[in-house]
Coordinates of C-alpha atoms and ligand atoms in Angstrom, one line a residue:
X6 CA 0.0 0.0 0.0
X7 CA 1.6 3.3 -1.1
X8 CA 1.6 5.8 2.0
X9 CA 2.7 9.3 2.8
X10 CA 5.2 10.5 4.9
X11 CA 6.6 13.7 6.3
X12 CA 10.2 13.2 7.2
X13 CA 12.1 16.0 8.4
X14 CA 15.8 16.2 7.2
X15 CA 18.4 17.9 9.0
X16 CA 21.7 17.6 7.2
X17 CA 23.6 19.6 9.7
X18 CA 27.3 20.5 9.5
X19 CA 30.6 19.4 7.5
X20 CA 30.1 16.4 5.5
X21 CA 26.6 16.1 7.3
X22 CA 25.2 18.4 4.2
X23 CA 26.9 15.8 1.1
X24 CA 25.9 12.6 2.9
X25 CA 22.4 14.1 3.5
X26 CA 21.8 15.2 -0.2
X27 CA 23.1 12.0 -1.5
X28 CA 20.6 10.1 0.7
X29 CA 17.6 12.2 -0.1
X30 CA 17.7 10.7 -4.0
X31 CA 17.8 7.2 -2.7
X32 CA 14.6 7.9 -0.7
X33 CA 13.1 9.1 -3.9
X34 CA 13.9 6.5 -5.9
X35 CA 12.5 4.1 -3.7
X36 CA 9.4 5.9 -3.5
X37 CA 9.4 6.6 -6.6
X38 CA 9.3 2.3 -7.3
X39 CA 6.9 1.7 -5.1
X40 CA 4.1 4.6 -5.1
X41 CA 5.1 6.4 -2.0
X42 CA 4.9 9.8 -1.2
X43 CA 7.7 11.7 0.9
X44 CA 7.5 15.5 1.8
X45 CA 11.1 16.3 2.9
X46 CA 11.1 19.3 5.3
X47 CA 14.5 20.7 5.6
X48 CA 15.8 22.3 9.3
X49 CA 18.8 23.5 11.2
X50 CA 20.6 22.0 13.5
X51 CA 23.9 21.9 15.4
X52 CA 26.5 24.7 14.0
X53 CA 24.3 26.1 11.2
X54 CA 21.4 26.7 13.4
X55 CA 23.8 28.7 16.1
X56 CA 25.3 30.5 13.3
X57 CA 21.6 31.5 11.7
X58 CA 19.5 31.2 15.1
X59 CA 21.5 31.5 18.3
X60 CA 20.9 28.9 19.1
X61 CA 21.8 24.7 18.4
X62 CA 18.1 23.0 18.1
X63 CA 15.9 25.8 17.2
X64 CA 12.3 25.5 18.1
X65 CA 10.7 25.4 15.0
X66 CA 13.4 21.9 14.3
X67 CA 11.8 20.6 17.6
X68 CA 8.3 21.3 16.3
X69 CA 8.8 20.0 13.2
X70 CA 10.9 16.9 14.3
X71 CA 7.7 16.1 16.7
X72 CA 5.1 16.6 14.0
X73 CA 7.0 14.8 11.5
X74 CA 6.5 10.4 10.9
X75 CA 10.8 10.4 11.0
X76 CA 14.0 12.8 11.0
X77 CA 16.8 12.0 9.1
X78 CA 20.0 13.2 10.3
X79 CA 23.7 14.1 8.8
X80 CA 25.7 15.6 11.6
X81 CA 26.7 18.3 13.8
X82 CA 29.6 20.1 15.1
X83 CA 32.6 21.6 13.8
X84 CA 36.3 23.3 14.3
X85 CA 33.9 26.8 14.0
X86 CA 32.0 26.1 17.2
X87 CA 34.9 23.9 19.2
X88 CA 36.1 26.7 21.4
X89 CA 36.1 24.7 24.8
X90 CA 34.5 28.4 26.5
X91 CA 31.8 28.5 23.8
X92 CA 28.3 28.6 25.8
X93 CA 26.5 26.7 23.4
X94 CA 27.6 23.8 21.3
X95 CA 26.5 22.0 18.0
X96 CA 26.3 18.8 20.2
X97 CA 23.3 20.3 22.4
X98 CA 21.6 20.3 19.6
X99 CA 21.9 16.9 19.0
X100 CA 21.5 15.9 22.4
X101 CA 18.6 17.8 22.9
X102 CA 16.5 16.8 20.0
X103 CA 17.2 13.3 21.3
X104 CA 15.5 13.8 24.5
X105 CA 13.0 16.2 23.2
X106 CA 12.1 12.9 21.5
X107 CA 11.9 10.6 24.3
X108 CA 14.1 8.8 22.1
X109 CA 16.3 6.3 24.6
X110 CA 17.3 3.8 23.0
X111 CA 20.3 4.0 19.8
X112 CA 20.2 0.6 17.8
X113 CA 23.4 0.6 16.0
X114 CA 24.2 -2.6 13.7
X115 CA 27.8 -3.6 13.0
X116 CA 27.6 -6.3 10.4
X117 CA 30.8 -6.7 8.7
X118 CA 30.7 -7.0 4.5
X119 CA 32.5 -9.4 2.7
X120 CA 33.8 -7.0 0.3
X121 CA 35.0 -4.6 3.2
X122 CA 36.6 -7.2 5.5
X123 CA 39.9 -6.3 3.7
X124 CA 39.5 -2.8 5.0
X125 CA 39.1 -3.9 8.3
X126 CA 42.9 -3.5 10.8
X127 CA 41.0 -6.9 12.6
X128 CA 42.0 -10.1 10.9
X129 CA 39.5 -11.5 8.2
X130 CA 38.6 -14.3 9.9
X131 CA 37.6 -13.6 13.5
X132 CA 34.9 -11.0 11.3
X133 CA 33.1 -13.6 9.2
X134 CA 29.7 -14.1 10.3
X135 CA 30.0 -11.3 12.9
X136 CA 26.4 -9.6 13.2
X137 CA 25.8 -8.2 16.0
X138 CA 23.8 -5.0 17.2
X139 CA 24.6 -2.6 19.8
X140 CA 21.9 -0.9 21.7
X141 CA 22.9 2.1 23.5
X142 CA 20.8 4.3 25.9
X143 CA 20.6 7.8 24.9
X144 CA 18.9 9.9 26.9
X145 CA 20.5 9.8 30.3
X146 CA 24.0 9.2 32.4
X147 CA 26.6 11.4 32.6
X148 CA 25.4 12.4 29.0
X149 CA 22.7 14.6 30.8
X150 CA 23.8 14.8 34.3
X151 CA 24.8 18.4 36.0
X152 CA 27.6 20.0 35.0
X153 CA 29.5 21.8 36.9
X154 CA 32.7 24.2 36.2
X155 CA 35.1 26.1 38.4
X156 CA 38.6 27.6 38.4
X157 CA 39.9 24.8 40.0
X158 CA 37.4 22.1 38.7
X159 CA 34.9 20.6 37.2
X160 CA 32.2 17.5 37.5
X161 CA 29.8 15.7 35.4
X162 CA 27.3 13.8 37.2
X163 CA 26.1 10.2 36.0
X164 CA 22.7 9.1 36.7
X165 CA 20.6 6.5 36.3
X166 CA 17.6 5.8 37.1
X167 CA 15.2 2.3 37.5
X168 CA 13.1 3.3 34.5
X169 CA 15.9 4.6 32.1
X170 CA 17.2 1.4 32.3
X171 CA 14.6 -1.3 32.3
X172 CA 12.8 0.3 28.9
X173 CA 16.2 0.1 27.5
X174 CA 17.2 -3.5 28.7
X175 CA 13.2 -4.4 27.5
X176 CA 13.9 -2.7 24.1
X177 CA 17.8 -4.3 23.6
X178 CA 16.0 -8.0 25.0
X179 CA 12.8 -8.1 22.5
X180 CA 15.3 -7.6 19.8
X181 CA 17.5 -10.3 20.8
X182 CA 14.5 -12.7 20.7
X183 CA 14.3 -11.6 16.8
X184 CA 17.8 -12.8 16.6
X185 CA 20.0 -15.5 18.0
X186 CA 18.7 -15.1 21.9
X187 CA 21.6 -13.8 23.3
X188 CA 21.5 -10.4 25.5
X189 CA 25.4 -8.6 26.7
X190 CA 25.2 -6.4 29.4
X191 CA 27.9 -3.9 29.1
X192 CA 28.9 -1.7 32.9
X193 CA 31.8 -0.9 35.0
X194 CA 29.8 -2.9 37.8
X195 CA 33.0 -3.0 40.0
X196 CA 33.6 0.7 40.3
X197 CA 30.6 2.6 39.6
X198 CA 27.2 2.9 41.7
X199 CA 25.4 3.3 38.5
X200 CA 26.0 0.1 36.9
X201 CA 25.3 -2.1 40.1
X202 CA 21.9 -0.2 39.6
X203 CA 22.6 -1.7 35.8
X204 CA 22.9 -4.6 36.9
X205 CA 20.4 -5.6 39.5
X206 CA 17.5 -4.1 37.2
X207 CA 18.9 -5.8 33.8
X208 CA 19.0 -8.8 36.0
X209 CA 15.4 -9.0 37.0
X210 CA 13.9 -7.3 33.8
X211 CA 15.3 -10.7 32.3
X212 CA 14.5 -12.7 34.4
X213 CA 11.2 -12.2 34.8
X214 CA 10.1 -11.0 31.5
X215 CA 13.4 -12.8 29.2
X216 CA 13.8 -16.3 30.5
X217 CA 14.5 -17.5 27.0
X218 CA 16.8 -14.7 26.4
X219 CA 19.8 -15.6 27.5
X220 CA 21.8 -12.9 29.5
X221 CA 25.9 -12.3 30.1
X222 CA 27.3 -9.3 32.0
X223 CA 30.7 -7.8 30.6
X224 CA 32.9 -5.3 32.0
X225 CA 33.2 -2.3 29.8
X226 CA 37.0 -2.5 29.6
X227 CA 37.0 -6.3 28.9
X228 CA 34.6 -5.8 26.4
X229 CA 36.4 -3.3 24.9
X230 CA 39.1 -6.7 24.5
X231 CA 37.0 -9.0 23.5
X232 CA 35.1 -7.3 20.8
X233 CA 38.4 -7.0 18.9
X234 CA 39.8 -10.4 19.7
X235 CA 36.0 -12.3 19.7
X236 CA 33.7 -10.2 18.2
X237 CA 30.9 -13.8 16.5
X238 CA 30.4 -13.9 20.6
X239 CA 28.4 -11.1 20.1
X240 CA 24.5 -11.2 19.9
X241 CA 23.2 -8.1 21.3
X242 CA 24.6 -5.6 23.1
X243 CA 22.9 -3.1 26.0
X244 CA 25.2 -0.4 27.4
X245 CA 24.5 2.6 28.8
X246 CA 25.2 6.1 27.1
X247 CA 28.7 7.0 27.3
X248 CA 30.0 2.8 26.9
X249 CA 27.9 2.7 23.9
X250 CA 29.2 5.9 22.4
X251 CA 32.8 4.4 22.5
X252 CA 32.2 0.7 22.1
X253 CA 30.6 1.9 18.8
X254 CA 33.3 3.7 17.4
X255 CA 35.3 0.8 17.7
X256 CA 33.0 -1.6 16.5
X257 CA 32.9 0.3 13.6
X258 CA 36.4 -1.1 12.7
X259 CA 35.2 -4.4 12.6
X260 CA 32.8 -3.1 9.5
X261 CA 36.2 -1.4 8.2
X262 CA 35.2 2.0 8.3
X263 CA 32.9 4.2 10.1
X264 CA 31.4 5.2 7.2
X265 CA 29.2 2.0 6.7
X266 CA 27.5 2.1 10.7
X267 CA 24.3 3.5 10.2
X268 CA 22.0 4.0 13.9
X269 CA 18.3 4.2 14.5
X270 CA 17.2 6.5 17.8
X271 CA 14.0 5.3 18.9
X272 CA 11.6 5.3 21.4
X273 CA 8.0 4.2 23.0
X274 CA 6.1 6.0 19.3
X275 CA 6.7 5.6 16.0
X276 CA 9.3 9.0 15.2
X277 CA 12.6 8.0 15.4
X278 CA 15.8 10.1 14.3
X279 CA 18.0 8.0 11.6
X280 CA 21.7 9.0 11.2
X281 CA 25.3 7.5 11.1
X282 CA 27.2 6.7 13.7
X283 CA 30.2 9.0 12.6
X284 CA 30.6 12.7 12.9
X285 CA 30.9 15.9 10.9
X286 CA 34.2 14.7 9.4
X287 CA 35.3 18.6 9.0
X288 CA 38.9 17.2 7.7
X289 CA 36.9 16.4 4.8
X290 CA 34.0 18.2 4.3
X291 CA 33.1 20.3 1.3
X292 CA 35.0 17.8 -1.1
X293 CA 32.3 15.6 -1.8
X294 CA 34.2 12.3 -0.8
X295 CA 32.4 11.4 2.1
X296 CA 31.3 7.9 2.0
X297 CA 27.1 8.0 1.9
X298 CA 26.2 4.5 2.6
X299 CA 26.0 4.9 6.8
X300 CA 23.7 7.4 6.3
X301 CA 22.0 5.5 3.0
X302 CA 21.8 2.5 5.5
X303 CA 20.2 4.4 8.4
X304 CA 17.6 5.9 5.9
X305 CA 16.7 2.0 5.5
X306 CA 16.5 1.8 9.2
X307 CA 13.8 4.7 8.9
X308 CA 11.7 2.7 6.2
X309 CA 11.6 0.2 8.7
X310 CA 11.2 1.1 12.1
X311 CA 9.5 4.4 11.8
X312 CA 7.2 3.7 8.8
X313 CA 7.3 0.0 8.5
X314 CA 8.3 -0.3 4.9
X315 CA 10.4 -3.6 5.2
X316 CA 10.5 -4.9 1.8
X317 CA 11.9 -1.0 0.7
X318 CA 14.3 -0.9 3.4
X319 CA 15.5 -4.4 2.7
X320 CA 15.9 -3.4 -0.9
X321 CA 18.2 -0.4 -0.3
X322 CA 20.4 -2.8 2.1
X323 CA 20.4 -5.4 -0.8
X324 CA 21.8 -2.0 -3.1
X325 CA 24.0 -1.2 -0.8
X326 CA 25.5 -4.3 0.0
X327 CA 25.4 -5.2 -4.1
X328 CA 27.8 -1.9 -4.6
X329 CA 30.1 -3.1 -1.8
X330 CA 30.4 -6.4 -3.8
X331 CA 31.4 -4.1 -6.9
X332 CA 33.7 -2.4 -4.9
X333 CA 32.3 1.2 -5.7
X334 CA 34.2 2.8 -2.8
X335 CA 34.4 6.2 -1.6
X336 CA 37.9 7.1 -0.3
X337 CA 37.7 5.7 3.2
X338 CA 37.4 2.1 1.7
X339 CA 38.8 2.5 -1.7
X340 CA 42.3 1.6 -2.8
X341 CA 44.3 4.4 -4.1
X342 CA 43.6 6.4 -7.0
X343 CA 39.8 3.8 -6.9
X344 CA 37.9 5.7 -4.9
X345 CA 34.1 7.3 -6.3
X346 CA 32.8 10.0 -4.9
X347 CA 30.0 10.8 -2.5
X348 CA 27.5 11.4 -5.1
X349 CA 28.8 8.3 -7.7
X350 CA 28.6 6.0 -4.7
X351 CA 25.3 6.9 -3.6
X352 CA 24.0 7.0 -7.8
X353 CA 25.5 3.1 -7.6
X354 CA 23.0 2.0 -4.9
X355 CA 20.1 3.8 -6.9
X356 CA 21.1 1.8 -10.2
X357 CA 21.2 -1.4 -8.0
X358 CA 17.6 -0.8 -6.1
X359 CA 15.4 -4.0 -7.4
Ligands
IPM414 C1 27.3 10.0 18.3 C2 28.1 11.3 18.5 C3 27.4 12.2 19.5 C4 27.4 11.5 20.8 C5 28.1 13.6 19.6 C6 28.2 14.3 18.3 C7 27.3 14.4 20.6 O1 29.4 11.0 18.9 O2 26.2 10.1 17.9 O3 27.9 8.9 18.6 O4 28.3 11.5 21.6 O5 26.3 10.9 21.1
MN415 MN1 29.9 8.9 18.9

């Protein structure tokens, strides 16, 4: 059934803008194939929006975002706006339209492709058959906690509370149950107050509502090890904010680049915010070689989860995944003097769309 939907795009700073307008073609195409309508409302966010606004998340992006059935998103931030005085930041923005949106928990997928496993600094064969899907909270610890700043020093507090965590651990569990069963919990149990709180709950949330998901605590250090040295152990992975901000970034070596991790935000309704896992790449923005697929692949991710298109989300993965096999690489992936650009790459999934 062909449908209508409203998805607010907010391409944001550095290489945020190409990987955005490359995206926004693949959308139409698929559309386009199968009868759908998209309205794409453009908004600011992050640097643009203090530059033009004052301010990082304008209200009228907030509005919009809320009003909207999704919100695809580039990135934000930027050499411009990194003076460590500043009083407001690009990253507020992002943060803030985050919890604006209730959205808590940050599925991010690190699925190794054959044709990239060469890319990869980890060793082709501990990656094969690595699938595994990290599920990170977003919208609390020391992410959002006070801040404080003096002459002499400074804190960020971490917080958690009883609720944060069990919709997160229910969220990261009922997606394990989809896949092979398995649930990691991810905490520095043995230091930090918080993650005995992580703990106990993730505990009896799976207990009584998981018994036939299978549960296994890891230490974030250790599992910083082990997802290099065993990363097919991996099922899916719960951590809270700041562990799954890292853990991801290095995950993303295991997919050879951080330009292929793509990340849906979701939470308890149907809008969700879709954008890659890497930042505003200012070393090299405004050259158009920026690889698109992270954010092509998190436009996929909105298909599916915010307006339940699976058959046109699992098409564009298909593309994607059928111009790895032709090696169109941008420069990130590409051997040297091979590489396509941003645009080129993103035309090669819209040729290979079924
Ligand atoms: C991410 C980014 C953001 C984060 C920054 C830009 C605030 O690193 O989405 O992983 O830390 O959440
Ligand atoms: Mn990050």
């Amino acid at each position: 059934m062909p449908i209508h939907a409203d998805i607010v795009v907010l391409p944001g700073d550095g290489i945020g803008t190409e990987i955005v307008a490359a995206t926004l073609p693949v959308l139409e195409a698929i559309a386009h194939r199968h009868g759908h309508r998209f309205g794409f409302h453009e908004h600011d966010i992050g640097g643009i929006a203090i530059d033009r606004h004052g301010v990082p998340l304008p209200a009228a992006t907030l509005e919009a975002a809320q009003k909207a059935d999704a919100v695809l998103l580039g990135a934000v931030g930027g050499p411009k706006w990194s003076d460590p005085n500043a009083k407001v930041r690009p990253e507020q923005g992002l943060l803030a339209i985050r919890k604006g949106l209730g959205l808590f928990a940050n599925v991010r997928p690190v699925r190794p492709h054959r044709a990239a496993l060469g890319a990869s600094p980890i060793k082709s064969e501990l990656l094969e058959g690595v699938d595994i899907v990290v599920v990170r909270e977003l919208t609390g610890g020391i992410y959002f906690g006070d801040k404080t700043r003096s002459d002499s020093d400074a804190s960020d507090l971490c917080r958690y509370t009883v609720v944060e965590i069990e919709r997160v651990v229910r969220s990261a569990a009922a997606l394990a149950r989809t896949r092979r069963g398995h649930l990691t919990s991810v905490d520095k149990a043995n230091v930090l107050e918080t993650s005995r709180l992580w703990r106990d709950v993730t505990n009896r949330v799976m207990r009584e509502e998981f018994p036939d998901v299978t549960l296994e605590h890891q230490l974030v250090d250790s599992m910083a090890m082990h997802l290099l040295s065993k990363p097919r152990a991996y099922d899916v992975i719960v951590t809270e904010n700041m562990f799954g901000d890292i853990l991801t970034d290095e995950a993303s070596m295991l997919a050879g680049s951080l330009g292929l991790l793509a990340s849906a935000s979701l939470g308890d309704g149907k809008v969700g915010i879709y954008e890659p896992i890497h930042g505003s790449a200012p070393d090299i923005a405004g050259k158009g070689i920026a690889n698109p697929y992270a954010t092509i692949l998190s436009a996929a991710m909105l298909l599916r989860h915010s307006l339940g298109l699976e058959a046109e989300a699992a098409s564009i993965e298909a593309a994607v995944s059928d111009a790895l096999d032709a090696k169109v690489f941008t420069a990130d992936l590409a051997a040297p003097g091979q590489a396509v650009s941003t645009t080129q790459a993103a035309q090669a999934v819209i040729e290979r769309l079924a």
